[in-house]
CSV table of C-alpha atoms in Angstrom, one decimal:
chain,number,residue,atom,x,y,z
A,1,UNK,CA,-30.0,7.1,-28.4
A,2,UNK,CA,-28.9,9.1,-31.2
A,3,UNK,CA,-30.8,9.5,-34.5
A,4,UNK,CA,-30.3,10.6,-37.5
A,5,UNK,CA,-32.5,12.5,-40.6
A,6,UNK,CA,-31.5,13.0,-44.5
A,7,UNK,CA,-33.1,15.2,-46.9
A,8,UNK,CA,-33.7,15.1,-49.4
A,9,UNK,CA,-34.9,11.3,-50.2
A,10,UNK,CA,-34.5,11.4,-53.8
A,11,UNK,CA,-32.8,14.4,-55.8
A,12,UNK,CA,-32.3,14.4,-59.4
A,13,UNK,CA,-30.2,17.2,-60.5
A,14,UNK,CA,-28.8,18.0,-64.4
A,15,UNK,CA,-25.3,17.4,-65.1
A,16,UNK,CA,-22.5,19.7,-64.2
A,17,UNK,CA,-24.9,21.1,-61.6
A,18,UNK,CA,-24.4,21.2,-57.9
A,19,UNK,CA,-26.4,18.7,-55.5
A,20,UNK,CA,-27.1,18.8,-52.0
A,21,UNK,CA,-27.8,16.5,-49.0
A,22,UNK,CA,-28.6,17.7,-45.3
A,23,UNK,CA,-28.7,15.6,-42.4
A,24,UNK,CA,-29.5,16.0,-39.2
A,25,UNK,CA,-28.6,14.5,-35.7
A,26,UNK,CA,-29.7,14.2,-32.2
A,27,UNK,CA,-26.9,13.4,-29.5
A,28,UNK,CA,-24.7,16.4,-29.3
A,29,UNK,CA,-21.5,14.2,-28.6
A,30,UNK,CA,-21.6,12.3,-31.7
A,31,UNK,CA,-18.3,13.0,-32.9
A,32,UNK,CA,-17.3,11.4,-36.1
A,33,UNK,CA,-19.6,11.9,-39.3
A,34,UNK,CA,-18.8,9.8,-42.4
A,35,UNK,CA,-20.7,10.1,-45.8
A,36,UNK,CA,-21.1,6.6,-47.9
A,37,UNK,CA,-22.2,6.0,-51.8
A,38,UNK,CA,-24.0,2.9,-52.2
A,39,UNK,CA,-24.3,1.8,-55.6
A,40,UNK,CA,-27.0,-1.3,-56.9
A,41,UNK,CA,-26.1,-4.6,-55.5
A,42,UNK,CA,-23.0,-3.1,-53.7
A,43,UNK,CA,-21.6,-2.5,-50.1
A,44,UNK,CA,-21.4,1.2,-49.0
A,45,UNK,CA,-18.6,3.2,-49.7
A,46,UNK,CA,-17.0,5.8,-47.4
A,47,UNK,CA,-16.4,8.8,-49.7
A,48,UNK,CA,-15.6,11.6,-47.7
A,49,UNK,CA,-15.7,11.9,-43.4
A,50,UNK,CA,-15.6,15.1,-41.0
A,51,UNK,CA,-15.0,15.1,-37.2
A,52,UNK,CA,-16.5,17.3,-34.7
A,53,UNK,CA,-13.6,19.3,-34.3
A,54,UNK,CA,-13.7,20.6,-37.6
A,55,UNK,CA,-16.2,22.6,-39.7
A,56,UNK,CA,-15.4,21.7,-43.1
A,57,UNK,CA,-13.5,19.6,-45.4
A,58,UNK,CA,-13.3,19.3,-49.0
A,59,UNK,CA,-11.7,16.3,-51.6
A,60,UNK,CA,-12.0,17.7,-55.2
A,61,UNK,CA,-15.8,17.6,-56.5
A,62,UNK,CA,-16.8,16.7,-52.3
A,63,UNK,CA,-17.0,18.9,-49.2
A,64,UNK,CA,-19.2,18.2,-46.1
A,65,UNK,CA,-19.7,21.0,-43.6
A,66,UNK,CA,-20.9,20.5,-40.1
A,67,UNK,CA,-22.7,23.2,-37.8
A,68,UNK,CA,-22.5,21.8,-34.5
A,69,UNK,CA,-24.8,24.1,-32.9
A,70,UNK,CA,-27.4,23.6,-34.8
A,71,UNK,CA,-26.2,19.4,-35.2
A,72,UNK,CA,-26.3,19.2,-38.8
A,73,UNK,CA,-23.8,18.1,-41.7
A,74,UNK,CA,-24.6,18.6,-45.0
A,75,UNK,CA,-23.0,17.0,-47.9
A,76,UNK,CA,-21.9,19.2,-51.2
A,77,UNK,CA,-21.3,17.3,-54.8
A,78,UNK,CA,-20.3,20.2,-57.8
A,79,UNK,CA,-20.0,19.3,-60.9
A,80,UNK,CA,-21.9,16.8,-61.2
A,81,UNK,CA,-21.6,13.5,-63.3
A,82,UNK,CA,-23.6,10.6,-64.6
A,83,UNK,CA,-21.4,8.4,-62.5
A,84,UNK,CA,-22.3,10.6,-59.5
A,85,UNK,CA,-25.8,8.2,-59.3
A,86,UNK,CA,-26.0,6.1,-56.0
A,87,UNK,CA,-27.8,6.2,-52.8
A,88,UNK,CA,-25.7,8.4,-50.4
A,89,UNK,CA,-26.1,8.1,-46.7
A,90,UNK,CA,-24.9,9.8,-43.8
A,91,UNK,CA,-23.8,8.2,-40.6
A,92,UNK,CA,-23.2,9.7,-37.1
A,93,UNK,CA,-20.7,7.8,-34.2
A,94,UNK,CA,-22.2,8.2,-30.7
A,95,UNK,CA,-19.8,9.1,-28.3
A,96,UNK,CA,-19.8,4.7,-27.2
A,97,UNK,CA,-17.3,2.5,-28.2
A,98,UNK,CA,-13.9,3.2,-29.9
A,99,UNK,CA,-14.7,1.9,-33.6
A,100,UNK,CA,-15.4,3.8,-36.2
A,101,UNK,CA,-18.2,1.1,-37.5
A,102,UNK,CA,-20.7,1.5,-35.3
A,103,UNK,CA,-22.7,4.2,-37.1
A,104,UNK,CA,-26.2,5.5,-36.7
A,105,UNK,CA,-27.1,5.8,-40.5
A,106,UNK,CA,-29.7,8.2,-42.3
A,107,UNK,CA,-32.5,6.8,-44.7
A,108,UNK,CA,-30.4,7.6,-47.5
A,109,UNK,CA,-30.9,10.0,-51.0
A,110,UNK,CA,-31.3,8.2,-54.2
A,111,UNK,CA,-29.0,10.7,-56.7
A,112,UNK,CA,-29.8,10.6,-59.9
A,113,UNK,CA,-27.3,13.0,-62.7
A,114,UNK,CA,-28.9,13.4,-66.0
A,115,UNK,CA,-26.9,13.7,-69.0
B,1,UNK,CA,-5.9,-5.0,-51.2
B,2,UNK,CA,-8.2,-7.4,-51.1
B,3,UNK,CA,-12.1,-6.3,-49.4
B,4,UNK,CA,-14.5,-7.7,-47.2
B,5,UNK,CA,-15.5,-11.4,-48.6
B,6,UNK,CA,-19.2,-12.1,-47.8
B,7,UNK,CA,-21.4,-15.3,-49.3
B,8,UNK,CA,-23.9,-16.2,-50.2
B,9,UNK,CA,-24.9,-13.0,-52.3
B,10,UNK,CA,-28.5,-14.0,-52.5
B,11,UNK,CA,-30.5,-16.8,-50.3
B,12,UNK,CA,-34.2,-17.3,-50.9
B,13,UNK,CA,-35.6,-19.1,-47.6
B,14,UNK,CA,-39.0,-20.1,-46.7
B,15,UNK,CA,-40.3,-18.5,-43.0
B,16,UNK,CA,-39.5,-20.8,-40.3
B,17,UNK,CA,-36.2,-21.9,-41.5
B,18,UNK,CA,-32.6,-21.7,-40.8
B,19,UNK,CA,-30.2,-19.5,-43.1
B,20,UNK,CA,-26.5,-18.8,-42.4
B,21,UNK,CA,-24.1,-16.1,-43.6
B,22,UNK,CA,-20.3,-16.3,-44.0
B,23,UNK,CA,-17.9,-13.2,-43.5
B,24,UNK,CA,-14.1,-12.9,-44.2
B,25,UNK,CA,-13.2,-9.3,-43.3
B,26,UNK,CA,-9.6,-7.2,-44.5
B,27,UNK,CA,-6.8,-8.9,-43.3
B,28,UNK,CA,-5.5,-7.5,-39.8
B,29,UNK,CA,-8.9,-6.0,-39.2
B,30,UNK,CA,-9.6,-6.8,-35.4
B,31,UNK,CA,-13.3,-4.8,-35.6
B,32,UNK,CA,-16.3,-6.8,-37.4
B,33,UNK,CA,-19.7,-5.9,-37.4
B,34,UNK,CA,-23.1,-6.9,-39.0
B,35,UNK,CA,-25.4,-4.5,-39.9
B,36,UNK,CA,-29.2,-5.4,-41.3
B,37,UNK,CA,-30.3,-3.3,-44.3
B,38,UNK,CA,-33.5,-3.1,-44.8
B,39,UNK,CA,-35.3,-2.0,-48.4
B,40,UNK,CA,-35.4,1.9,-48.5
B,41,UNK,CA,-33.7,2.3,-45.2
B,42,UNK,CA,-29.9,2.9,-43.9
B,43,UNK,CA,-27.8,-0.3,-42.7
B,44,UNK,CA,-28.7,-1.0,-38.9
B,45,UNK,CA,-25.9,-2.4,-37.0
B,46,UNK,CA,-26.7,-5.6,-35.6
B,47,UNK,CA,-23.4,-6.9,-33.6
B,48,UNK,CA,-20.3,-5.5,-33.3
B,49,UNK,CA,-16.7,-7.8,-32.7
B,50,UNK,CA,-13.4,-7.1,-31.5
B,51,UNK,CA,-11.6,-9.8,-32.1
B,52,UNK,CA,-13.3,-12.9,-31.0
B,53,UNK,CA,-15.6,-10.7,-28.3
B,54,UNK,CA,-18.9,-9.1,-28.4
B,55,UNK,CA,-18.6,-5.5,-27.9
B,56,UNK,CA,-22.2,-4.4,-28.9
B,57,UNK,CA,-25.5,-6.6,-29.4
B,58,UNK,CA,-27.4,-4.6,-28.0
B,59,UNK,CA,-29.8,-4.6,-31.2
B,60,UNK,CA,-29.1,-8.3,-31.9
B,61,UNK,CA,-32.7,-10.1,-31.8
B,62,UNK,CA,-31.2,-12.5,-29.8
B,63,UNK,CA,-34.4,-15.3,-29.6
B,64,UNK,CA,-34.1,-16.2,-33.4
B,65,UNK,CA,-30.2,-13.9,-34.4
B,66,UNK,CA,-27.0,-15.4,-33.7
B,67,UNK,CA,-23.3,-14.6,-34.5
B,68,UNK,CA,-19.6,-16.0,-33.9
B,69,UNK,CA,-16.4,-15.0,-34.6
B,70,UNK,CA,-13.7,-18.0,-33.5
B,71,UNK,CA,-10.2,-17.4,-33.7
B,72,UNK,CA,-11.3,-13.5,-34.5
B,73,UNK,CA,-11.2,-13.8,-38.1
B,74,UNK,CA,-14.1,-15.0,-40.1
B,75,UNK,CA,-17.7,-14.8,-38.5
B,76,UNK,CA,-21.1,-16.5,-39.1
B,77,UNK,CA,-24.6,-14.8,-38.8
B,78,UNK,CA,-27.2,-17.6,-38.6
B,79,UNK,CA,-31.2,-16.9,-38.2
B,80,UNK,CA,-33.2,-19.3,-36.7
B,81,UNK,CA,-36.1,-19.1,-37.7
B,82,UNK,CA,-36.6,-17.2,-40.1
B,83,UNK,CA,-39.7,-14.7,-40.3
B,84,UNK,CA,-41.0,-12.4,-43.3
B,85,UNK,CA,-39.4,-9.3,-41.9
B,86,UNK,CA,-36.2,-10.5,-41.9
B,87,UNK,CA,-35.9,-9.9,-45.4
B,88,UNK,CA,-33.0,-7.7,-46.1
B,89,UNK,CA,-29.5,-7.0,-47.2
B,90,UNK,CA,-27.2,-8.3,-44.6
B,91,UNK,CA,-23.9,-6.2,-44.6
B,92,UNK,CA,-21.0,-7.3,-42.6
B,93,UNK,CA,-17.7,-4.9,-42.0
B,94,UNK,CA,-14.7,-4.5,-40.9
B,95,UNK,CA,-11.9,-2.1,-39.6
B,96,UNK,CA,-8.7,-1.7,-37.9
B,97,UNK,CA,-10.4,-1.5,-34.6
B,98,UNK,CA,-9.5,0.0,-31.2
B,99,UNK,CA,-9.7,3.4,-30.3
B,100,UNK,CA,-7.9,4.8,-33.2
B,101,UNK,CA,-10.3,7.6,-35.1
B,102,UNK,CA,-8.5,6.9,-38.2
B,103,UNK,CA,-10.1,3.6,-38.1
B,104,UNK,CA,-12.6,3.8,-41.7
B,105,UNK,CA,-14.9,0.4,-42.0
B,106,UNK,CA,-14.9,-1.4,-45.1
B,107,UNK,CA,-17.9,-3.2,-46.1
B,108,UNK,CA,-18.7,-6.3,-47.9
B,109,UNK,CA,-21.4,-6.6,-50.9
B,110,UNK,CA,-23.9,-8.2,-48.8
B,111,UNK,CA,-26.2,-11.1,-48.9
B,112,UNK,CA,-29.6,-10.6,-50.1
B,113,UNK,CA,-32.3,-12.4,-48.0
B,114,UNK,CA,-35.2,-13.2,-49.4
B,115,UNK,CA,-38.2,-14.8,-47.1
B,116,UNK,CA,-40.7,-16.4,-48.3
């Protein structure tokens, strides 16, 4: 089945700076890849999402890329703010059943912005 | 709008007993799942309804883990009995359902279980 890695685990990062998050998958016809902010004592939270038929997509401060050759997605924050602090995880839909909830999530990276 | 209701939000249980969860999900969402999240580690999905069906359970630990959905709207996760490693954030969500890609899942605050 498919699996997915996230790296870094924790990244602390000064405000106004750029952070990064790479993950990695294993079954090639995953197709939908989704990016979620959890914050303490709070659900996940879908911030941005990329499909496998496209290679990047940006929303203001957020872009994820994807490189399906190589099946990775990364996920890039700039500018950086204190409220920017969550654990972020990525996700990965096998190519099984229609919904979009049933995810295959990374371990998660514990962001932390200083100000 | 308003989001996925879930309660309790915390549950302290000793090992061997029962505990139950409640989930409302979004209005008009067919699609509701349960996912297990454990300290430290991404949600795990646990069951997966459309409607009132089981589409995927596959990762259900059916001897103690059980879940219903009547009339497709509000579902129950019940463990019975409890063990130590069941200890965890249990997240339940919901989305439009069907095929549709545009379909996002909305999740609920979770109930943290505590055994003991």
């Amino acid at each position: 089945g498919e699996n997915v890695e996230q790296h870094p685990s924790t990244l602390s990062v000064q405000e106004g700076d750029s952070a990064v998050i790479k993950c990695t998958y294993s079954d090639s016809a995953s197709n939908y890849f989704p990016w979620y902010k959890q914050e303490l004592g709070k659900g996940p939270q879908l911030i941005i999402d990329i499909r496998s038929n496209v290679g990047e997509k940006k929303d203001q401060r957020i872009a994820v890329t994807l490189n399906k050759t190589a099946k990775h997605f990364s996920l890039h924050i700039t500018e950086t703010q204190p409220e920017d602090s969550a654990v972020y995880f990525c996700a990965a839909k096998p190519p099984t059943g229609g919904s979009q909830g049933n995810l295959i999530f990374g371990k998660g990276t514990k962001l932390s912005v200083k100000p | 709008e308003a989001g996925v209701a879930q309660s309790p939000r915390y549950k302290i249980i000793e090992k061997r007993q029962s505990v139950a969860f409640w989930c409302n999900p979004i209005s008009g969402h067919a699609t509701l799942y349960w996912y297990q999240q454990i300290l430290g580690q991404g949600p795990k999905l646990l069951i997966q309804f459309q409607n009132n069906g089981v589409v995927d359970d596959s990762q259900l630990p059916k001897d103690r883990f059980s879940a219903e959905r009547l009339k497709g709207v509000d579902s129950t996760l019940k463990i019975q009995p409890a063990k130590l490693e069941d200890s965890a954030v249990y997240l339940c969500a919901s989305s439009l359902g069907g095929a549709s890609t545009k379909s996002e899942a909305f999740f609920g605050q979770g109930t943290r279980l505590t055994v003991v």
